Amino acid sequence: MRGMELSLNHTQKLRLQRALESLSSGSSSNASVTVADSIPVNQEDGVLKGHGTTELDGEVVATVCGVIERVNKLVYVRTLRARYKPEVGDIIVGRVIEVAPKRWRLEINFSQDAVLMLSSMNLPDGIQRRRTAVDELNMRSIFEENDVICAEVRDFMRDGSLQLQARSQKYGKLEKGQMLTVSPYLVKRRKQHFHHLEKYGIDLILGCNGFIWVGEHVEIKDSMIEDEPTKPDPKNNSQISIGLEEEEQTYTSLEIRQNICRIANAIRVLSTLGFSITLDVILEILDLSTKKGLDIHEMLGAEFCVLVAEKEAERRSSLTRR
Amino acid sequence: MGEALNISLSLTHTHKHAQSFLTMEYVSPEGLRLDGRRPMEMRQLRAELGVVSRADGSAVFEMGNTKVIAAVYGPREVQNRSQQINDKALIRCEYTMANFSTGDRLRRPKGDRRSTEISLVIRQTMEACIMTHLMPRSQIDIFVQVLQADGGTRSACINAATLALADAGIPMCDLVTSCSAGYLNSTHLLDLNYVEDSAGGPDVTVGILPKLDKVTLLQMDAKLPMDIFENVMQLATEGCKAVANYIREVLMENTKQLENRRGV
């Protein structure tokens, strides 16, 4: 098993095995290939060779381990464990590793660092204008090294490097939360990658690159409207109120912190078991953990892992029966 | 009188023993090797994927008592910008032997001649099969460490590296597998262990691309007549193919398992 080393006792081992076996019996698709396996194709129809394939003596041969996918004439191999392969429009979470002239470089689990240009992101004051040299000097006030950022894939440059954009209030710096790293194949592309879990007061961002953000919910405020003239207050009074306001802003209540950890642990369990990570499944696991009255740290234990596997097996079998 | 005879008998016995130690018998008259294998028999293979959680791909590969761990990081941004290649990936390889890997515990200096040479060999062998042109301006790091050394570490390292690369989802035109063979006591021996390796006889390490049927690695540090060499190499190639079959099985099982667990 990848990731965490679980110390299972004998019964737990058997239960886990049975659960995982029932998973494999459900899907009997036999389209897995390994490196250098030839892929059966109908040569008369004409074939388009996609990613993960190559031609050898007139045969189509896989170059990676994965699952064969066919779309009309196109044949490609979908890899499982591999680095993130970006597509335009993907929502990703990344970490700033360098502040360079007019751009930030982000680590996004791709074969190169992604580039976020200063010109392709909204300024904090929300005004649309040309970026000046002053803006360039103040780049560190927007993002610093090691900040976690949410952005969208804009396009590929000629040389294969990746450009990002963050032209909306929903993108930008992520604070007060945890970033988790999972294998990108576990996150599916969906319409919705931003989730606001109102019950827990939490924002969940499932980045397509396998970086997942769990953090306190932030209201997206349109900074354009915020240009109200502040009331003239006595000087010392206003200072105190600002101090309180700041404190309120940086403070995250214990309950929310616990919720963050609980959700993060649910995702960790899913990732160790290698189950695909979707909102429904995460919420189901949260329910399971609260129903069993488990503490947050107990969610990473062997017993809960087995429970999750059994639950998932049950869920999938019920889906196929329907 | 009887006693004296006894002594002389035991003397000849020890004398014989010493002689057999000098010209050691690597294959017994019954046709068994020192570890009980037949001359054409390989050691037990075992492989496991995903042993290093933080790596992109990793594997443990065992051939009998030889045990090697490999970890692959990348493709990732090139660390040293001056080494960046514009049309293909940069591949780096580091081979180390753990202090505890051999019988006598040795502190091994990093970057000694032997390990630099093997690093180079592994790098060149893997470079031949990785499709580097698909990952321009990036770098792939391969780290292999010998955990238990019992002969054939070179081959075991290459096999482990192949598995780790496949686990990392790096496109390769074929798997590379490697195996060694030798010639001792006028017998062809497959997959030499440490004792046979240090006998000073010829030791041929072969690496092949099984699907393309090409040789990517061939090393020998001794002399052999041409006809015998051909047979030894043939034997090693057969060994490589056996390893390839095993590696394919392991990869296939792993792929199926990942896909099934992921679900729809």
XYZ file of C-alpha atoms in Angstrom:
586
model
C 0.000 0.000 0.000
C 1.213 3.443 -0.863
C 1.607 6.343 1.477
C 0.876 5.518 5.061
C 2.148 2.303 6.496
C -0.806 0.723 8.173
C -0.349 -1.811 10.900
C -3.321 -4.020 10.310
C -4.096 -6.970 12.486
C -5.171 -10.243 10.964
C -8.933 -9.667 10.840
C -8.483 -6.160 9.497
C -6.217 -7.483 6.787
C -8.800 -10.034 5.739
C -11.614 -7.478 5.755
C -9.585 -5.021 3.702
C -8.692 -7.740 1.249
C -12.301 -8.785 0.860
C -13.443 -5.204 0.342
C -10.790 -4.541 -2.267
C -11.528 -7.806 -4.025
C -15.175 -6.928 -4.327
C -14.067 -3.657 -5.936
C -12.096 -5.477 -8.568
C -14.911 -7.902 -9.317
C -17.245 -5.006 -10.087
C -15.323 -3.689 -13.067
C -14.227 -6.390 -15.440
C -12.808 -4.100 -18.102
C -9.662 -5.675 -19.432
C -8.093 -2.658 -21.065
C -4.997 -2.326 -18.895
C -1.650 -2.264 -20.632
C 1.925 -1.994 -19.466
C 4.979 -0.552 -21.162
C 5.692 -2.183 -24.532
C 2.415 -4.079 -24.734
C 0.874 -3.969 -28.180
C -2.601 -2.485 -28.385
C -5.063 -4.339 -30.583
C -6.427 -2.006 -33.253
C -8.304 -2.418 -36.453
C -5.787 -1.240 -39.007
C -8.318 -0.975 -41.855
C -10.236 1.837 -40.179
C -7.166 3.957 -39.797
C -5.859 4.801 -36.368
C -4.841 8.043 -34.702
C -2.157 7.377 -32.143
C -2.614 9.486 -29.043
C -0.656 10.008 -25.858
C 1.192 7.046 -24.429
C 1.438 5.171 -27.700
C 4.028 4.697 -30.388
C 4.323 2.696 -33.559
C 6.562 -0.316 -33.930
C 6.571 -2.554 -37.011
C 3.090 -1.402 -37.922
C 1.787 -2.195 -34.459
C 0.522 0.307 -31.925
C 2.530 -0.116 -28.748
C 1.965 1.432 -25.322
C 4.765 3.496 -23.826
C 3.274 3.854 -20.356
C 1.299 1.722 -17.951
C -2.371 2.552 -17.929
C -5.759 1.971 -19.485
C -6.537 2.015 -23.200
C -9.086 4.633 -24.190
C -10.665 4.838 -27.617
C -12.480 7.828 -29.048
C -13.544 7.134 -32.639
C -10.240 6.659 -34.442
C -8.091 7.971 -31.632
C -6.364 5.444 -29.422
C -4.517 6.604 -26.345
C -3.343 5.269 -23.011
C -4.615 7.011 -19.904
C -1.854 6.845 -17.323
C -2.618 6.268 -13.711
C 0.329 7.197 -11.580
C 2.026 10.021 -13.427
C 2.584 13.712 -13.073
C -0.180 16.148 -13.865
C -0.887 16.732 -17.534
C -2.429 20.191 -17.853
C -5.337 21.103 -20.071
C -6.473 24.629 -20.832
C -9.143 25.714 -18.382
C -8.129 23.396 -15.547
C -8.387 24.787 -12.061
C -5.215 24.143 -10.158
C -3.685 24.819 -6.790
C 0.011 25.610 -6.713
C 2.781 26.921 -4.556
C 4.904 29.941 -5.394
C 8.570 29.043 -5.551
C 10.036 32.113 -7.151
C 9.193 35.747 -7.713
C 10.750 36.636 -11.056
C 10.504 39.810 -13.160
C 6.806 40.379 -13.958
C 5.924 36.797 -13.085
C 5.651 34.199 -10.395
C 6.816 30.644 -10.830
C 4.585 27.993 -9.348
C 5.149 24.368 -8.485
C 2.097 22.495 -9.761
C 3.315 18.894 -10.079
C 3.953 19.360 -13.801
C 7.217 18.548 -15.560
C 8.063 22.244 -15.462
C 7.181 25.170 -13.269
C 4.093 27.088 -14.297
C 4.221 30.822 -14.914
C 1.713 33.324 -13.591
C 2.304 36.700 -15.213
C 1.626 39.850 -13.277
C -0.462 41.042 -16.225
C -2.691 37.980 -16.158
C -4.032 38.502 -12.699
C -6.353 40.941 -11.063
C -4.722 43.552 -8.915
C -5.878 43.671 -5.337
C -7.447 47.087 -5.838
C -9.553 45.625 -8.615
C -8.779 48.329 -11.134
C -8.081 47.334 -14.705
C -4.993 49.137 -15.885
C -1.527 48.684 -17.282
C 0.956 47.262 -14.823
C 3.603 49.793 -13.961
C 7.102 49.432 -12.633
C 5.725 50.202 -9.192
C 3.393 47.245 -9.414
C 6.323 45.119 -10.376
C 8.235 46.236 -7.322
C 5.271 45.488 -5.109
C 4.782 41.950 -6.404
C 5.790 40.441 -3.098
C 2.904 42.218 -1.436
C 0.556 40.144 -3.599
C 2.218 36.718 -3.486
C 5.379 35.733 -1.710
C 7.455 32.591 -1.938
C 5.695 29.553 -0.446
C 2.236 31.098 -0.753
C -0.441 28.706 -1.919
C -2.378 29.977 -4.883
C -5.399 28.901 -6.843
C -5.399 29.678 -10.567
C -6.567 28.519 -13.955
C -4.517 27.115 -16.832
C -4.487 29.763 -19.542
C -2.420 28.273 -22.348
C 0.805 26.640 -23.374
C 3.608 28.752 -24.671
C 5.464 27.829 -27.846
C 8.273 26.267 -25.860
C 5.936 24.031 -23.889
C 5.892 26.039 -20.686
C 2.605 26.676 -18.992
C 0.856 29.998 -18.440
C -1.681 30.519 -15.707
C -4.222 33.227 -15.060
C -6.117 34.419 -12.034
C -8.567 36.937 -13.397
C -11.350 36.533 -10.918
C -11.980 37.066 -7.256
C -12.292 33.330 -6.672
C -8.683 32.807 -7.664
C -5.736 34.085 -5.709
C -3.982 33.475 -2.449
C -5.303 30.751 -0.176
C -4.984 31.243 3.546
C -6.080 29.584 6.758
C -6.137 25.998 5.692
C -4.218 22.953 4.590
C -2.890 21.904 1.234
C -2.866 18.181 0.532
C -1.040 16.412 -2.244
C -2.603 13.382 -3.879
C -1.979 11.565 -7.133
C -3.584 13.611 -9.937
C -5.364 10.609 -11.406
C -7.590 10.524 -8.336
C -9.120 13.935 -9.119
C -11.509 13.966 -12.046
C -12.220 17.020 -14.150
C -15.648 18.321 -13.231
C -17.751 21.388 -13.809
C -17.281 22.387 -10.243
C -13.948 22.359 -8.460
C -14.693 24.980 -5.827
C -16.914 23.668 -3.109
C -18.321 25.607 -0.203
C -19.354 23.236 2.543
C -21.815 25.439 4.410
C -22.377 22.878 7.133
C -18.715 23.026 8.100
C -17.918 26.590 7.064
C -15.187 25.373 4.786
C -13.924 25.922 1.274
C -12.699 22.855 -0.574
C -10.790 23.221 -3.812
C -10.054 20.034 -5.715
C -7.210 21.117 -7.968
C -6.888 19.101 -11.172
C -3.169 18.757 -10.509
C -3.754 16.710 -7.390
C -3.217 19.566 -4.959
C -6.240 19.905 -2.742
C -7.014 22.901 -0.589
C -9.074 22.653 2.568
C -9.519 26.000 4.248
C -11.805 28.299 6.140
C -14.587 29.753 4.046
C -13.865 33.211 2.711
C -16.609 35.421 1.369
C -15.727 36.532 -2.124
C -16.028 40.248 -1.888
C -16.035 42.473 -4.870
C -13.395 45.016 -4.083
C -14.787 47.417 -6.666
C -17.697 48.358 -4.428
C -15.520 48.835 -1.420
C -14.643 52.391 -2.282
C -16.867 53.904 0.396
C -15.502 56.902 2.149
C -14.635 55.974 5.711
C -16.336 57.918 8.442
C -14.156 60.452 10.129
C -13.611 59.064 13.627
C -11.534 60.330 16.508
C -8.012 59.158 15.847
C -7.244 56.792 18.719
C -10.703 55.232 18.573
C -10.259 54.194 14.955
C -6.923 52.638 15.693
C -8.396 50.366 18.337
C -11.220 49.324 16.069
C -8.753 48.434 13.311
C -6.774 46.335 15.752
C -9.870 44.417 16.738
C -10.889 44.008 13.147
C -7.528 42.567 12.230
C -7.690 40.138 15.079
C -11.096 39.023 13.954
C -9.768 38.494 10.467
C -6.840 36.327 11.445
C -8.664 34.294 14.041
C -10.044 30.901 13.008
C -12.329 29.283 15.499
C -11.440 25.929 16.987
C -14.470 24.278 15.484
C -13.492 25.298 11.980
C -9.933 24.174 12.545
C -11.228 20.787 13.590
C -13.447 20.614 10.534
C -10.486 21.398 8.319
C -8.490 18.587 9.880
C -11.377 16.148 9.665
C -11.885 16.790 5.962
C -8.155 16.687 5.316
C -7.899 13.326 7.042
C -10.827 11.982 5.046
C -8.958 12.917 1.881
C -5.768 11.346 3.203
C -7.537 8.051 3.831
C -9.024 8.087 0.331
C -5.658 8.830 -1.172
C -3.917 5.972 0.644
C -6.598 3.571 -0.441
C -6.349 4.914 -3.993
C -10.058 5.758 -4.289
C -11.095 8.608 -6.537
C -11.703 11.799 -4.633
C -15.039 13.506 -5.132
C -17.148 15.702 -2.908
C -19.800 13.035 -2.344
C -17.308 10.457 -1.186
C -15.546 12.915 1.111
C -18.837 13.908 2.739
C -19.800 10.273 3.130
C -16.568 9.550 4.949
C -17.071 12.561 7.173
C -20.509 11.259 8.115
C -19.050 7.839 8.767
C -16.383 9.245 11.060
C -18.811 11.368 13.053
C -21.318 8.551 13.262
C -18.662 6.264 14.708
C -17.701 9.034 17.105
C -14.084 8.909 16.049
C -11.564 11.537 16.990
C -9.776 13.323 14.197
C -6.498 11.511 14.728
C -8.257 8.144 14.831
C -9.311 8.669 11.218
C -5.788 7.822 10.102
C -5.781 4.540 11.988
C -6.049 1.107 10.457
C -9.590 0.425 11.611
C -11.084 3.477 9.935
C -9.189 2.718 6.749
C -10.795 -0.712 6.611
C -14.212 0.786 7.361
C -13.842 3.249 4.500
C -12.835 0.467 2.126
C -15.883 -1.564 3.106
C -18.168 1.430 2.811
C -16.827 2.256 -0.636
C -17.214 -1.341 -1.806
C -20.800 -1.270 -0.631
C -21.468 2.049 -2.330
C -20.046 0.937 -5.646
C -21.901 -2.362 -5.646
C -25.149 -0.503 -4.945
C -24.382 1.814 -7.884
C -23.855 -1.062 -10.284
C -26.963 -2.864 -9.126
C -29.131 0.092 -9.962
C 51.340 -48.248 14.491
C 47.656 -47.902 13.947
C 47.709 -44.437 15.452
C 50.476 -43.257 13.142
C 48.539 -44.376 10.135
C 45.551 -42.513 11.346
C 47.541 -39.300 11.600
C 48.937 -39.612 8.139
C 45.448 -40.202 6.816
C 44.067 -37.072 8.406
C 47.055 -35.144 7.118
C 46.323 -36.038 3.542
C 42.740 -35.104 4.175
C 43.583 -31.569 5.246
C 45.974 -31.251 2.386
C 43.237 -32.138 -0.041
C 40.944 -29.621 1.582
C 43.434 -26.821 1.137
C 43.851 -27.684 -2.507
C 40.145 -27.668 -3.196
C 39.987 -24.229 -1.600
C 42.536 -22.886 -4.047
C 40.806 -24.194 -7.133
C 37.317 -24.085 -5.815
C 34.606 -26.235 -7.195
C 31.768 -23.957 -8.275
C 29.721 -26.690 -9.834
C 29.554 -30.000 -8.015
C 29.792 -33.264 -9.964
C 26.043 -33.590 -9.507
C 25.656 -30.366 -11.462
C 24.645 -28.156 -8.551
C 26.093 -24.747 -7.727
C 27.219 -23.524 -4.336
C 23.791 -22.151 -3.475
C 22.054 -25.253 -4.773
C 20.955 -23.940 -8.131
C 21.378 -25.657 -11.467
C 23.781 -23.870 -13.857
C 20.949 -22.437 -15.968
C 18.772 -21.501 -13.046
C 18.019 -17.955 -11.942
C 17.616 -16.801 -8.425
C 14.203 -16.056 -7.002
C 12.815 -12.720 -8.218
C 10.650 -10.428 -6.162
C 9.501 -6.901 -6.914
C 7.367 -4.360 -5.172
C 6.161 -0.992 -6.433
C 5.442 2.223 -4.595
C 7.768 1.764 -1.657
C 8.833 5.416 -1.353
C 5.752 7.496 -0.730
C 7.181 10.896 -1.655
C 8.769 9.773 -4.911
C 7.003 9.894 -8.271
C 7.862 6.266 -8.799
C 9.702 3.705 -6.731
C 10.411 0.012 -6.563
C 12.269 -2.672 -4.644
C 13.783 -5.439 -6.707
C 15.267 -8.637 -5.320
C 17.267 -11.324 -7.077
C 17.892 -13.920 -4.442
C 19.820 -12.180 -1.689
C 20.573 -9.103 -3.770
C 18.141 -6.370 -2.864
C 17.956 -2.950 -4.481
C 15.670 0.027 -3.974
C 15.075 2.625 -6.682
C 13.273 5.958 -6.582
C 12.431 8.232 -9.496
C 11.711 11.937 -9.153
C 10.380 13.843 -12.085
C 10.000 14.898 -14.793
C 10.489 18.149 -12.928
C 12.011 21.571 -13.451
C 15.767 21.438 -14.066
C 17.590 22.353 -10.877
C 20.699 23.680 -12.533
C 19.574 25.954 -15.335
C 22.837 25.628 -17.222
C 22.249 21.892 -17.651
C 18.833 22.379 -19.213
C 18.414 20.778 -22.634
C 15.947 22.504 -24.906
C 14.594 19.560 -26.831
C 14.730 16.706 -24.364
C 14.772 15.743 -20.745
C 17.912 15.624 -18.651
C 18.411 12.310 -16.932
C 20.497 11.923 -13.830
C 21.310 8.793 -11.948
C 22.900 8.124 -8.612
C 24.009 4.704 -7.453
C 24.973 4.091 -3.857
C 25.675 1.074 -1.757
C 24.382 1.074 1.782
C 27.047 0.596 4.450
C 25.261 -2.484 5.684
C 24.833 -4.058 2.274
C 27.926 -6.268 2.342
C 29.258 -8.815 4.777
C 31.774 -6.465 6.348
C 30.378 -3.103 7.236
C 32.238 -0.458 5.256
C 31.928 3.270 5.199
C 31.736 4.069 1.532
C 32.834 7.447 0.282
C 30.310 9.068 -2.018
C 31.413 9.262 -5.595
C 34.102 6.612 -5.620
C 35.151 5.144 -8.934
C 32.989 2.079 -8.840
C 29.758 3.871 -8.001
C 30.401 6.654 -10.510
C 30.916 4.069 -13.190
C 27.760 2.156 -12.334
C 25.771 5.412 -12.146
C 26.937 6.198 -15.636
C 26.087 2.727 -16.889
C 22.591 2.855 -15.453
C 22.018 6.365 -16.781
C 23.032 5.432 -20.289
C 20.974 2.268 -20.246
C 17.844 4.072 -19.066
C 18.375 6.981 -21.433
C 18.186 4.520 -24.302
C 14.614 3.617 -23.487
C 13.078 6.795 -22.020
C 11.371 8.955 -24.640
C 13.179 12.067 -23.553
C 11.935 14.199 -26.427
C 8.434 14.191 -24.924
C 9.555 16.061 -21.826
C 11.686 18.967 -22.983
C 13.370 21.267 -20.452
C 12.807 18.925 -17.580
C 14.864 16.588 -15.486
C 14.403 13.055 -14.276
C 16.349 11.832 -11.270
C 16.908 8.148 -10.661
C 18.284 7.090 -7.302
C 19.251 3.486 -6.750
C 20.623 2.080 -3.554
C 21.879 -1.413 -2.885
C 20.425 -2.717 0.353
C 21.898 -6.209 0.156
C 24.739 -7.063 -2.171
C 25.113 -10.656 -3.312
C 26.429 -10.341 -6.835
C 24.639 -8.944 -9.851
C 23.921 -5.568 -8.272
C 24.347 -3.889 -11.631
C 21.568 -5.939 -13.206
C 19.340 -5.639 -10.171
C 19.762 -1.841 -10.206
C 18.748 -1.622 -13.844
C 15.707 -3.796 -13.276
C 14.674 -1.755 -10.246
C 15.145 1.498 -12.159
C 12.948 0.227 -15.004
C 10.200 -0.644 -12.569
C 10.439 2.708 -10.833
C 10.303 4.595 -14.131
C 7.261 2.637 -15.242
C 5.660 3.341 -11.880
C 6.316 7.055 -12.322
C 4.414 6.970 -15.613
C 7.378 8.091 -17.671
C 6.977 7.137 -21.332
C 9.469 4.500 -22.451
C 9.800 2.793 -25.817
C 10.478 -0.489 -24.057
C 11.365 -1.990 -20.705
C 15.053 -2.526 -20.076
C 15.942 -5.681 -18.252
C 19.313 -6.979 -17.289
C 20.892 -10.197 -16.152
C 24.403 -11.548 -15.805
C 25.999 -14.824 -16.812
C 29.447 -16.323 -16.385
C 31.710 -19.220 -17.194
C 33.304 -21.205 -14.396
C 34.572 -24.800 -14.197
C 33.875 -25.023 -17.945
C 30.172 -24.546 -17.293
C 27.904 -21.678 -18.340
C 26.320 -20.164 -15.274
C 23.316 -17.853 -15.230
C 22.868 -15.041 -12.696
C 26.103 -15.208 -10.678
C 26.018 -14.658 -6.949
C 28.751 -12.972 -4.928
C 30.963 -16.041 -4.471
C 30.845 -16.916 -8.148
C 31.307 -13.282 -9.087
C 34.471 -12.904 -7.025
C 35.970 -16.132 -8.405
C 37.709 -14.013 -10.995
C 36.149 -15.697 -13.969
C 34.358 -13.897 -16.755
C 31.159 -12.087 -15.766
C 28.997 -10.868 -18.624
C 26.274 -8.368 -17.770
C 23.715 -7.912 -20.530
C 20.865 -5.428 -20.747
C 18.271 -5.804 -23.447
C 15.092 -4.211 -24.749
C 12.954 -7.345 -24.957
C 10.284 -6.046 -27.317
C 12.647 -4.358 -29.752
C 15.129 -7.210 -29.334
C 18.086 -4.898 -28.948
C 21.058 -4.865 -26.633
C 21.617 -1.691 -24.620
C 24.267 -2.889 -22.224
C 27.078 -5.387 -22.524
C 29.914 -5.538 -20.044
C 32.643 -8.077 -19.426
C 35.860 -7.678 -17.439
C 37.711 -10.802 -18.591
C 38.683 -12.737 -21.649
C 36.583 -15.449 -23.209
C 36.912 -17.420 -26.427
C 34.494 -16.222 -29.061
C 32.310 -19.321 -29.224
C 31.941 -19.555 -25.465
C 31.200 -15.868 -25.222
C 28.362 -16.222 -27.676
C 26.817 -18.974 -25.610
C 27.245 -17.050 -22.375
C 25.647 -13.988 -23.878
C 22.803 -16.073 -25.232
C 22.268 -17.439 -21.754
C 22.256 -13.955 -20.209
C 19.774 -12.778 -22.836
C 17.474 -15.635 -21.936
C 17.769 -14.525 -18.333
C 16.850 -10.965 -19.308
C 13.744 -12.230 -21.052
C 12.700 -14.156 -17.970
C 13.161 -11.011 -15.888
C 11.138 -9.041 -18.434
C 8.245 -11.458 -18.160
C 8.261 -11.149 -14.409
C 8.449 -7.336 -14.506
C 5.542 -7.193 -16.952
C 3.454 -9.329 -14.651
C 4.186 -7.081 -11.689
C 3.386 -3.920 -13.639
C 0.189 -5.376 -15.036
C -1.035 -6.418 -11.636
C -0.235 -2.998 -10.226
C -2.001 -1.174 -13.056
C -5.109 -3.286 -12.702
C -5.178 -2.781 -8.990
C -4.867 1.003 -9.269
C -7.600 1.181 -11.881
C -9.975 -1.019 -9.928
C -9.504 0.906 -6.743
C -9.992 4.226 -8.404
C -13.392 3.144 -9.644
C -15.528 5.109 -12.035
